[in-house]
Amino acid sequence: MQLLLEVGIFLISIAVCFYLPGKLLFTKLKLALGSPEDLFLPFALGIILFTLISYVFSWLKLEFIILPLFLVISFYAFKSKKWFPKSIEKFHRWPLIVVVVLAVIFSLSMLTSGVHDNSIQYRRDDLWHSALINELKANFPPDNPGFAGIPLRGYHFFYNFLLAKISNIVFISPLSLHFHFFPLFVAILWGVGVYALMSVWSRKVSIALWAVFLTMFGGSFAFILRLRGHENLSLDSAFGMQQPATALINPPFSISIVIVIAVLFAIYQYSSTKEKGWLIIIVLCVGLVSMFKVYAGIILLGSILLFALLQLFKKNFIFLIACFFIGILFTVTYGIFRDPSSTLIFAPLWAPHSVLIDNMPWYGYVEKIYTFTKLSVIRGMVETELYSLYVFFFGNLGTRLVGLLFLPLFLFKQCRRPSFFALTILIMAAISILIPLFFIQSGKVFEIIQMAWYFLFFASLFAAFGFYKLFSFPYSKTLKVIFFATILLLTLPSAYEPYKGYFGAIQSRGSSLSDPYFKAMQFLRSEGNYNQTVMEIPDKNIGATKNDVLNWYKASSPAIVAFGNKRGYLNNEYIDFIGINIEPRIEFIRKIILFNNMSTDNLKYASLKKEVGHGLKNNKISFIYSPYPLLFLENINFISKIYENRAASIYRVK
């Protein structure tokens, strides 16, 4: 019953907060939407509008206005009598059913996790996102949820912000939103968006369906390495890039794809119709996308700047005005929260090198480069580097290569050069692969490979044209079925491993919410409010040395913030924010361990007791969570034990 209630509330909330405001803006801009883009663009634009308006009111501390405002907007949209989606044309109906089915399968990566009955399944990143959602539900601007009191900088948190605001105004559990409702919603938007974009661009339903399939389930050639006996290599990421079957596990990436599709659609329509209203859509989406996923921001901002330069040659100066407003939105969002210490570091071809060194050691890349360099064999060095690029691109593109190889035949058949819109996507694809090929980033270092995931997305759009051409030849139906089955057989192995894990998760059911650990989390959640800081104490076998506590911290998680709904004093967030100095917090926890293990006869006992007491007050610690009883802390008069089971002891600091 609770699930049905939450489903109903969620459907109403996305209609009121996303669809109707987005639809109203399209109506006011007098931008005509056909079918099926009318099912996608109002939602995509509505997400941007809701996020922007919530962002402004959060700065003004007027969050209570958000829901009434969107209710008024929705009422006005109803009143205009242009809010209902257009009737879907008959030839789109069955393909869209296929798209929705693919989207549901695509979303299983998240639907099989989360809370089910009395159990919970989660991954490492889920803890970080849940913790950040809890932080944004309570505070804006946000602090680091795992480092209480330290402002959050250098992270694109608009996905978490969006879920936090929806949770606050309609009272849906953040866990339900993160694990179930938004993944399915985003998956459907992804599928319908790609289908709508490719339908308008290609005018071919089959091309649109190929694009949906490839952007969701396109696979690498990693299975070739498995067939050669290398059983320990991942079918998903053996060649350095994760394939899209696992995309929803990274929510900022998946929701940014929805925004990228909306921008592509707006660019296509603006290029075709010259209607200035589409520039407003471009400004809103490109201006905010960096706070959803910074890599998407780099790709879109770079391509839009090049697009603006090309427009200048046509003496179209209005696009410069659009770029000015994009700059304003970028500055007042990402510009405020960026980490000035974060930089790009030149590391040419690090990704292909990593593939050969880590996953194909039998090739002997290090030895070959060392030998060729030592002997000044230029040809050998060049051939080795070219081989690394060949392996990287051939391996990661997988069956998309087949479509890309047939793409020139499609263009030749059409007797035309690539369109201006196609060149725009090509520029985006180039940016998305060249930057991660030649740079790493400070702090998160190799995470920049995530930018290459967009390259696979853009490559899939082009490959769809090639697959259409492949099946347009006058083969017999039997041969076409064989070709189709072969392509599926060569494409889907990358998805096999993740989906095997998803279905395994259904059977294992994960951790029971009745376990002592989650009982302790439920108790902690019920005490006080989020802004009361909890300090987590290491396991009893952790020593009181700096290295011991540091190693414990590196292995820790933001689970207390995610499940206990309290900001943490020192919890690993899985991201190295290079501006944060954790040493004082490591040292203070070390002193607590030392004090708890110290005899009252020790000469340093009294002074250390006083130091611990002052430290707890100065750091505004409200709760202490320990996996074992802290007997000596109980002797401090302002500390009292409020909960205990075999998994944890929880203390209140008065």
XYZ file of C-alpha atoms in Angstrom:
654
model
C 0.000 0.000 0.000
C 2.862 2.354 0.882
C 4.487 1.643 -2.494
C 1.293 2.370 -4.431
C 0.852 5.616 -2.517
C 4.429 6.700 -3.296
C 3.995 5.753 -6.978
C 0.845 7.861 -7.202
C 2.477 10.834 -5.485
C 5.543 10.555 -7.726
C 3.471 10.508 -10.925
C 1.558 13.582 -9.790
C 4.771 15.337 -8.743
C 6.544 14.847 -12.103
C 3.428 16.109 -13.871
C 3.139 19.197 -11.649
C 6.847 19.963 -11.238
C 8.223 18.922 -14.638
C 5.768 18.228 -17.449
C 3.240 21.043 -17.058
C 5.817 23.837 -16.488
C 7.872 22.548 -19.426
C 4.805 22.291 -21.638
C 3.701 25.791 -20.653
C 7.075 27.297 -21.587
C 7.005 25.617 -24.999
C 3.509 27.010 -25.506
C 4.567 30.528 -24.480
C 7.601 30.361 -26.784
C 5.288 29.213 -29.597
C 7.490 26.232 -30.345
C 5.538 23.477 -32.053
C 6.185 19.960 -30.804
C 5.167 16.938 -32.796
C 4.870 13.344 -31.714
C 6.813 11.733 -30.035
C 9.046 14.654 -28.942
C 6.021 16.030 -27.090
C 6.450 13.099 -24.678
C 10.076 13.997 -23.975
C 10.964 17.677 -24.264
C 8.440 19.099 -21.736
C 9.765 16.689 -19.085
C 13.416 17.430 -19.903
C 12.873 21.187 -19.872
C 10.688 20.872 -16.770
C 13.558 19.223 -14.881
C 15.786 22.179 -15.788
C 13.140 24.759 -14.804
C 12.346 23.069 -11.488
C 16.029 22.807 -10.616
C 16.746 26.438 -11.516
C 13.740 27.826 -9.630
C 14.466 25.639 -6.593
C 18.097 26.779 -6.713
C 17.099 30.451 -6.644
C 14.588 30.022 -3.812
C 17.066 27.922 -1.834
C 19.541 30.798 -1.887
C 16.757 33.145 -0.800
C 15.717 30.716 1.986
C 12.211 30.638 0.503
C 11.919 26.904 -0.220
C 8.366 26.899 1.143
C 7.297 28.845 -1.963
C 8.433 26.135 -4.417
C 5.390 23.836 -4.216
C 2.742 26.624 -4.259
C 4.526 28.242 -7.202
C 4.492 25.056 -9.267
C 0.879 24.377 -8.347
C 0.008 27.834 -9.709
C 2.068 27.205 -12.861
C 0.359 23.844 -13.359
C -3.071 25.406 -12.857
C -2.213 28.034 -15.455
C -1.032 25.290 -17.836
C -4.342 23.435 -17.345
C -6.226 26.635 -17.977
C -4.446 27.170 -21.300
C -5.974 23.873 -22.540
C -2.771 23.037 -24.433
C -1.231 20.852 -21.788
C -2.257 17.401 -23.001
C 0.346 15.490 -25.071
C -0.383 15.196 -28.748
C -1.826 11.949 -30.025
C 0.918 9.488 -30.928
C 0.933 8.689 -34.627
C 0.122 5.067 -35.404
C 3.508 4.176 -36.888
C 5.202 5.348 -33.655
C 3.036 3.387 -31.216
C 4.579 -0.089 -31.402
C 8.142 1.264 -31.613
C 7.509 3.364 -28.494
C 6.228 0.281 -26.658
C 9.515 -1.415 -27.588
C 11.406 1.648 -26.316
C 9.587 1.553 -22.963
C 10.279 -2.187 -22.596
C 13.977 -1.563 -23.312
C 13.934 1.278 -20.769
C 12.492 -0.989 -18.073
C 15.192 -3.594 -18.766
C 17.791 -0.801 -18.803
C 16.629 0.388 -15.370
C 16.977 -3.045 -13.726
C 20.447 -2.001 -12.569
C 18.725 0.221 -10.011
C 15.273 -1.354 -9.671
C 16.814 -4.555 -8.308
C 18.590 -2.580 -5.582
C 17.223 -0.356 -2.826
C 14.663 -1.320 -0.219
C 12.465 -4.353 -0.913
C 10.210 -5.565 1.888
C 12.552 -5.844 4.862
C 15.854 -5.923 2.981
C 18.147 -3.477 1.211
C 20.683 -3.731 -1.620
C 23.102 -0.919 -2.366
C 26.428 -0.134 -3.986
C 29.229 2.086 -2.836
C 28.153 5.140 -4.857
C 24.573 4.778 -3.623
C 25.795 5.638 -0.126
C 27.427 8.835 -1.378
C 24.373 9.947 -3.348
C 21.981 9.122 -0.498
C 24.197 10.982 1.964
C 24.355 14.043 -0.282
C 20.580 13.988 -0.816
C 20.117 14.013 2.977
C 22.533 16.947 3.253
C 20.676 18.923 0.572
C 17.310 18.155 2.151
C 18.518 19.933 5.285
C 21.032 22.526 4.110
C 21.753 24.897 1.266
C 24.434 25.701 0.337
C 25.586 22.207 1.291
C 28.482 21.076 3.424
C 30.333 17.850 2.790
C 28.031 15.240 4.379
C 31.026 13.241 5.594
C 32.989 16.274 6.853
C 30.555 18.306 8.946
C 31.097 22.044 8.715
C 33.218 22.002 5.546
C 31.449 23.549 2.506
C 31.020 21.274 -0.506
C 33.121 22.409 -3.467
C 34.075 20.792 -6.734
C 31.113 18.444 -7.164
C 28.164 18.570 -9.578
C 25.304 18.009 -7.140
C 22.180 19.059 -9.092
C 20.946 15.455 -9.419
C 21.061 15.126 -5.626
C 19.599 18.622 -5.231
C 16.698 17.752 -7.546
C 15.821 14.612 -5.571
C 16.226 16.422 -2.250
C 13.736 19.129 -3.231
C 11.218 16.639 -4.632
C 11.522 14.610 -1.421
C 11.015 17.718 0.703
C 7.901 18.985 -1.048
C 6.042 15.691 -1.637
C 7.463 13.642 1.288
C 8.668 10.655 -0.743
C 11.548 8.686 0.769
C 14.912 9.677 -0.760
C 15.761 5.977 -1.005
C 12.657 5.317 -3.128
C 13.478 8.269 -5.362
C 17.129 7.345 -5.814
C 16.811 3.585 -6.250
C 13.482 3.177 -8.018
C 11.448 6.144 -9.232
C 14.087 8.371 -10.805
C 16.089 5.561 -12.466
C 12.970 4.282 -14.252
C 11.869 7.843 -15.075
C 15.300 8.764 -16.467
C 15.550 5.477 -18.401
C 12.213 6.152 -20.108
C 13.223 9.752 -20.875
C 16.548 8.488 -22.269
C 14.826 5.971 -24.542
C 11.966 8.209 -25.692
C 14.368 11.136 -26.110
C 16.775 9.219 -28.349
C 13.863 7.781 -30.323
C 12.286 11.227 -30.804
C 15.581 12.880 -31.771
C 16.537 10.218 -34.285
C 13.008 10.055 -35.716
C 13.110 13.776 -36.479
C 16.700 13.707 -37.744
C 16.579 10.543 -39.874
C 12.855 10.229 -40.627
C 13.334 6.478 -40.172
C 11.781 4.452 -37.340
C 14.352 1.682 -37.737
C 17.256 4.127 -37.308
C 15.606 5.507 -34.171
C 15.191 2.011 -32.705
C 18.787 1.069 -33.499
C 19.933 4.256 -31.766
C 17.886 3.466 -28.643
C 19.274 -0.063 -28.490
C 22.900 0.974 -29.036
C 22.838 3.881 -26.577
C 21.410 1.604 -23.889
C 22.990 -1.775 -24.587
C 25.895 -1.176 -26.965
C 28.785 -3.431 -26.013
C 32.539 -3.788 -26.369
C 34.590 -6.643 -27.800
C 35.806 -7.661 -24.335
C 34.286 -11.108 -24.866
C 37.092 -11.793 -27.363
C 39.584 -11.660 -24.500
C 37.368 -14.035 -22.516
C 37.284 -16.463 -25.436
C 41.081 -16.361 -25.478
C 41.142 -17.584 -21.891
C 41.422 -14.360 -19.885
C 38.598 -15.139 -17.464
C 39.465 -12.440 -14.918
C 38.732 -9.518 -17.260
C 35.434 -7.650 -17.082
C 33.063 -8.049 -20.025
C 31.912 -4.509 -19.299
C 35.092 -2.446 -18.945
C 38.090 -4.553 -20.007
C 39.047 -1.952 -22.625
C 38.863 0.996 -20.242
C 35.325 2.335 -20.734
C 32.198 1.144 -18.977
C 29.489 0.256 -21.452
C 26.029 1.897 -21.209
C 24.202 -1.083 -19.678
C 25.473 0.148 -16.292
C 24.884 3.866 -16.981
C 22.042 4.334 -14.486
C 24.362 3.337 -11.651
C 25.919 6.772 -12.215
C 22.833 9.024 -11.838
C 24.554 12.350 -12.692
C 25.725 10.831 -15.977
C 22.367 9.310 -16.908
C 20.362 12.460 -16.180
C 22.932 14.539 -18.071
C 22.302 12.348 -21.131
C 18.651 13.441 -20.989
C 19.814 17.076 -21.021
C 22.264 16.392 -23.869
C 19.418 14.913 -25.934
C 17.279 18.003 -25.254
C 20.144 20.279 -26.357
C 20.696 18.251 -29.528
C 17.002 18.474 -30.313
C 17.004 22.255 -29.739
C 20.092 22.723 -31.948
C 18.500 20.641 -34.702
C 15.258 22.609 -34.582
C 17.042 25.965 -34.418
C 19.227 25.026 -37.396
C 16.130 23.944 -39.340
C 13.588 26.626 -38.399
C 15.674 29.580 -37.091
C 13.015 30.069 -34.403
C 14.669 32.076 -31.631
C 12.649 30.333 -28.919
C 14.900 27.303 -29.300
C 17.836 29.443 -28.175
C 16.126 29.864 -24.794
C 15.974 26.071 -24.448
C 19.674 25.857 -25.351
C 20.581 28.603 -22.853
C 18.729 26.941 -19.966
C 20.040 23.434 -20.616
C 23.657 24.284 -21.441
C 23.855 26.886 -18.676
C 22.885 24.378 -15.971
C 24.203 21.058 -17.281
C 27.644 21.417 -15.642
C 26.022 21.157 -12.223
C 24.376 17.878 -13.260
C 27.598 16.446 -14.739
C 30.646 18.609 -15.324
C 31.896 16.438 -18.202
C 28.637 17.015 -20.077
C 29.132 20.727 -19.414
C 32.609 20.682 -20.970
C 31.286 18.882 -24.054
C 28.232 21.088 -24.557
C 29.960 24.375 -23.724
C 32.843 23.565 -26.060
C 30.570 22.605 -28.942
C 28.257 25.593 -28.394
C 31.220 27.988 -28.522
C 32.315 26.452 -31.828
C 28.703 26.600 -33.021
C 28.648 30.319 -32.115
C 31.837 30.969 -34.097
C 30.328 29.271 -37.144
C 27.207 31.397 -36.735
C 29.398 34.513 -36.731
C 30.607 33.642 -40.222
C 26.945 33.731 -41.226
C 26.622 37.110 -39.447
C 24.157 35.598 -36.985
C 25.021 37.604 -33.870
C 22.022 36.528 -31.801
C 23.813 33.302 -30.897
C 26.483 35.385 -29.163
C 23.748 36.810 -26.943
C 22.678 33.254 -26.122
C 26.291 32.420 -25.192
C 26.356 35.456 -22.891
C 23.333 34.190 -20.946
C 24.778 30.667 -20.889
C 27.862 32.201 -19.292
C 25.747 33.921 -16.641
C 23.930 30.698 -15.693
C 27.209 28.782 -15.639
C 28.836 31.418 -13.414
C 26.020 31.594 -10.846
C 25.788 27.801 -10.575
C 28.958 25.842 -11.283
C 31.140 28.940 -10.922
C 30.090 29.320 -7.280
C 30.686 25.699 -6.298
C 33.743 24.855 -8.384
C 36.948 23.844 -6.666
C 39.661 26.329 -7.747
C 42.353 23.791 -6.882
C 40.973 21.261 -9.386
C 43.018 21.191 -12.591
C 43.647 19.091 -15.684
C 47.021 17.369 -15.924
C 48.526 16.529 -19.315
C 48.925 12.737 -19.555
C 48.825 11.756 -23.245
C 47.183 8.413 -24.051
C 47.040 7.339 -20.411
C 43.801 5.393 -20.971
C 45.046 3.148 -23.829
C 48.285 2.645 -21.911
C 46.338 1.551 -18.811
C 44.407 -1.017 -20.847
C 47.597 -2.604 -22.172
C 49.431 -2.468 -18.841
C 46.614 -3.599 -16.529
C 44.418 -5.812 -18.711
C 46.785 -7.032 -21.438
C 50.134 -7.485 -19.656
C 51.113 -10.264 -22.068
C 51.629 -7.602 -24.762
C 54.558 -6.202 -22.772
C 53.798 -2.525 -23.395
C 56.131 -1.206 -20.669
C 59.032 -3.374 -21.805
C 58.551 -2.446 -25.475
C 58.357 1.295 -24.836
C 61.381 1.118 -22.526
C 63.424 -0.790 -25.110
C 62.392 1.358 -28.080
C 63.042 4.551 -26.100
C 66.431 3.328 -24.872
C 67.494 2.393 -28.397
C 65.806 5.443 -30.020
C 63.681 3.226 -32.287
C 61.100 5.820 -33.363
C 59.192 3.440 -35.631
C 58.800 0.920 -32.806
C 57.476 3.584 -30.424
C 54.993 4.872 -33.019
C 53.758 1.366 -33.867
C 53.319 0.534 -30.172
C 51.319 3.719 -29.532
C 49.189 3.146 -32.629
C 48.491 -0.388 -31.438
C 47.361 0.957 -28.048
C 44.940 3.313 -29.829
C 43.715 0.504 -32.081
C 42.989 -1.751 -29.096
C 41.321 1.084 -27.181
C 38.971 2.180 -29.967
C 38.325 -1.218 -31.551
C 37.704 -2.836 -28.183
C 35.431 -0.165 -26.737
C 33.360 0.582 -29.841
C 32.496 -3.084 -30.293
C 29.689 -3.746 -32.762
C 29.162 -0.004 -33.163
C 32.117 -0.287 -35.539
C 29.948 -2.299 -37.927
C 27.434 0.530 -38.077
C 30.159 3.152 -38.433
C 31.740 1.212 -41.316
C 28.426 1.218 -43.195
C 27.766 4.905 -42.439
C 29.658 6.174 -45.544
C 27.460 3.945 -47.717
C 24.390 5.589 -46.192
C 25.767 9.057 -46.972
C 26.745 7.991 -50.505
C 23.255 6.584 -51.099
C 21.723 9.879 -49.954
C 24.114 11.762 -52.283
C 24.816 14.431 -49.695
C 27.472 15.632 -47.320
C 26.992 15.359 -43.554
C 24.563 18.004 -42.315
C 25.533 20.925 -40.097
C 23.740 19.134 -37.246
C 25.769 15.971 -37.873
C 28.961 18.045 -37.737
C 27.823 19.468 -34.390
C 27.438 15.959 -32.960
C 30.812 15.047 -34.471
C 32.395 18.002 -32.641
C 30.791 16.850 -29.374
C 32.099 13.335 -29.972
C 35.597 14.675 -30.648
C 35.624 16.753 -27.446
C 34.307 13.815 -25.426
C 37.166 11.526 -26.478
C 40.148 13.848 -27.015
C 40.130 15.397 -23.525
C 40.124 12.074 -21.600
C 42.721 10.702 -24.021
C 45.222 13.417 -23.192
C 44.375 14.594 -19.672
C 43.732 13.335 -16.168
C 42.352 15.503 -13.371
C 43.591 16.391 -9.937
C 41.789 14.787 -7.016
C 39.614 12.330 -8.899
C 42.462 11.591 -11.355
C 41.208 8.797 -13.637
C 37.475 9.519 -13.308
C 37.825 11.731 -16.373
C 37.397 8.537 -18.423
C 33.687 9.053 -17.717
C 33.779 11.801 -20.358
C 34.499 9.088 -22.920
C 31.141 7.492 -22.074
C 29.549 10.364 -24.005
C 31.730 9.412 -26.971
C 30.105 5.966 -26.976
C 26.697 7.663 -26.875
C 27.446 9.907 -29.877
C 29.077 7.021 -31.762
C 25.889 4.996 -31.239
C 23.804 7.716 -32.906
C 26.001 7.599 -36.008
C 26.213 3.794 -35.972
C 22.407 3.564 -36.100
C 22.482 5.016 -39.640
C 25.017 2.396 -40.669
C 22.955 -0.487 -39.315
C 19.949 0.848 -41.207
C 22.042 0.775 -44.373
C 23.298 -2.748 -43.623
C 19.739 -4.081 -43.445
C 18.498 -2.072 -46.425
C 20.349 -4.290 -48.907
C 18.121 -6.806 -50.741
C 19.021 -9.842 -48.631
C 16.596 -12.657 -48.031
C 14.621 -12.445 -44.790
C 16.470 -15.475 -43.451
C 19.841 -13.813 -43.995
C 18.635 -10.608 -42.339
C 17.477 -12.584 -39.300
C 20.884 -14.277 -39.134
C 22.675 -10.902 -39.372
C 20.423 -9.414 -36.704
C 20.916 -12.348 -34.327
C 24.681 -12.207 -34.882
C 24.814 -8.497 -34.059
C 22.810 -9.077 -30.882
C 25.055 -12.001 -29.961
C 28.173 -9.852 -30.403
C 26.693 -6.792 -28.658
C 25.058 -8.146 -25.516
C 27.955 -9.957 -23.758
C 28.984 -6.644 -22.145
C 25.558 -6.468 -20.530
C 25.568 -10.131 -19.472
C 27.847 -9.740 -16.465
C 26.031 -6.743 -14.916
C 22.584 -8.237 -15.498
C 23.672 -11.547 -14.047
C 24.566 -9.560 -10.936
C 21.223 -7.734 -10.946
C 19.215 -10.945 -11.016
C 21.538 -12.437 -8.429
C 20.743 -9.457 -6.220
C 17.037 -10.298 -6.419
C 17.728 -13.796 -5.116
C 20.171 -12.770 -2.371
C 17.820 -10.036 -1.059
C 20.794 -8.148 0.411
C 20.963 -7.019 4.036
C 18.005 -7.338 6.358
C 16.684 -4.099 7.825
C 16.175 -6.101 11.018
C 19.920 -6.605 11.377
C 21.398 -4.931 14.463
C 23.338 -2.463 12.293
C 20.224 -1.132 10.554
C 18.309 -1.151 13.836
C 21.017 1.135 15.197
C 20.712 3.335 12.088
C 16.941 3.551 12.524
C 17.404 4.624 16.123
C 19.989 7.230 15.153
C 17.653 8.577 12.476
C 14.887 8.985 15.060
C 17.065 11.037 17.410
C 17.395 14.794 16.968
C 17.856 16.291 13.504
C 20.213 15.953 10.562
C 22.474 18.848 11.536
C 23.555 17.129 14.739
C 26.987 15.706 13.945
C 27.791 12.058 14.613
C 31.325 10.797 15.088
C 32.004 7.222 14.022
C 34.628 5.303 15.993
C 36.783 2.631 14.272
C 36.478 -1.069 15.046
C 38.085 -2.353 18.223
C 40.963 -3.966 16.330
C 42.067 -0.597 14.887
C 45.152 0.734 16.641
C 45.682 4.245 17.965
C 48.360 5.190 15.439
C 47.818 7.795 12.738
C 48.285 5.238 9.947
C 45.809 2.825 11.533
C 43.099 5.488 11.767
C 43.904 6.790 8.272
C 43.572 3.304 6.781
C 40.281 2.838 8.638
C 39.033 6.144 7.219
C 39.961 5.127 3.665
C 37.958 1.910 4.111
C 34.988 3.674 5.734
C 31.802 4.893 4.042
C 29.139 7.591 4.399
C 26.616 4.924 5.478
C 25.819 6.710 8.754
C 24.903 9.858 6.830
C 22.874 7.858 4.310
C 20.990 5.599 6.724
C 21.286 7.405 10.062
C 20.396 10.797 8.541
C 23.084 12.642 10.499
C 26.016 14.589 9.132
C 29.315 12.830 9.757
C 32.434 14.121 11.472
C 34.798 11.970 9.399
C 33.414 9.566 6.802
C 34.942 8.617 3.480
C 32.912 10.114 0.600
C 34.786 8.078 -2.065
C 35.975 11.324 -3.669
C 39.275 12.994 -2.816
C 38.363 16.638 -2.315
C 41.882 18.017 -2.362
C 40.980 21.189 -0.462
C 39.936 19.247 2.660
C 42.465 18.698 5.436
C 41.443 15.538 7.289
C 44.525 15.304 9.509
C 43.050 17.181 12.525
C 40.018 14.882 12.489
C 42.185 11.783 12.142
C 44.232 12.986 15.105
C 41.171 13.659 17.282
C 39.700 10.196 16.650
C 43.116 8.723 17.417
C 43.062 10.504 20.785
C 39.615 9.103 21.586
C 40.848 5.561 20.861
C 43.927 6.242 22.960
C 41.821 7.616 25.820
C 39.402 4.679 25.750
C 42.321 2.244 26.026
C 44.152 4.227 28.711
C 44.271 3.228 32.354
C 43.012 5.747 34.906
C 46.371 5.377 36.635
C 48.185 6.834 33.651
C 49.636 10.282 34.316
C 48.245 11.564 31.018
C 44.712 10.325 31.722
C 43.329 13.542 33.255
C 44.805 15.858 30.621
C 43.678 13.600 27.759
C 40.182 13.356 29.267
C 39.998 17.139 29.344
C 41.319 17.380 25.781
C 38.752 14.863 24.512
C 35.934 16.715 26.267
C 36.949 20.065 24.784
C 37.366 18.462 21.356
C 33.860 17.014 21.382
C 32.376 20.394 22.268
C 34.552 22.417 19.883
C 33.714 20.089 16.988
C 30.004 20.241 17.907
C 29.709 16.452 18.173
C 26.170 15.461 19.191
C 26.419 11.670 18.876
C 29.153 9.063 18.969
C 28.625 5.812 17.083
C 30.884 2.952 18.073
C 30.863 -0.745 17.105
C 31.789 -1.578 20.719
C 31.177 0.003 24.166
C 33.430 2.976 24.992
C 33.659 2.342 28.719
C 36.013 5.169 29.595
C 34.023 7.738 27.616
C 31.042 6.863 29.800
C 32.961 8.369 32.715
C 32.698 11.837 31.146
C 29.697 13.512 32.755
C 28.281 15.086 29.578
C 28.344 11.798 27.612
C 25.609 9.209 28.074
C 24.833 5.927 26.357
C 21.407 6.066 24.687
C 21.386 2.853 22.622
C 23.172 -0.475 22.497
C 22.907 -3.742 20.613
C 25.461 -6.298 19.462
C 26.394 -4.153 16.436
C 26.724 -0.715 17.973
C 26.777 1.554 20.979
C 25.438 5.073 20.511
C 26.272 7.921 22.874
C 24.774 11.367 23.199
C 27.103 14.299 23.821
C 25.237 16.954 25.804
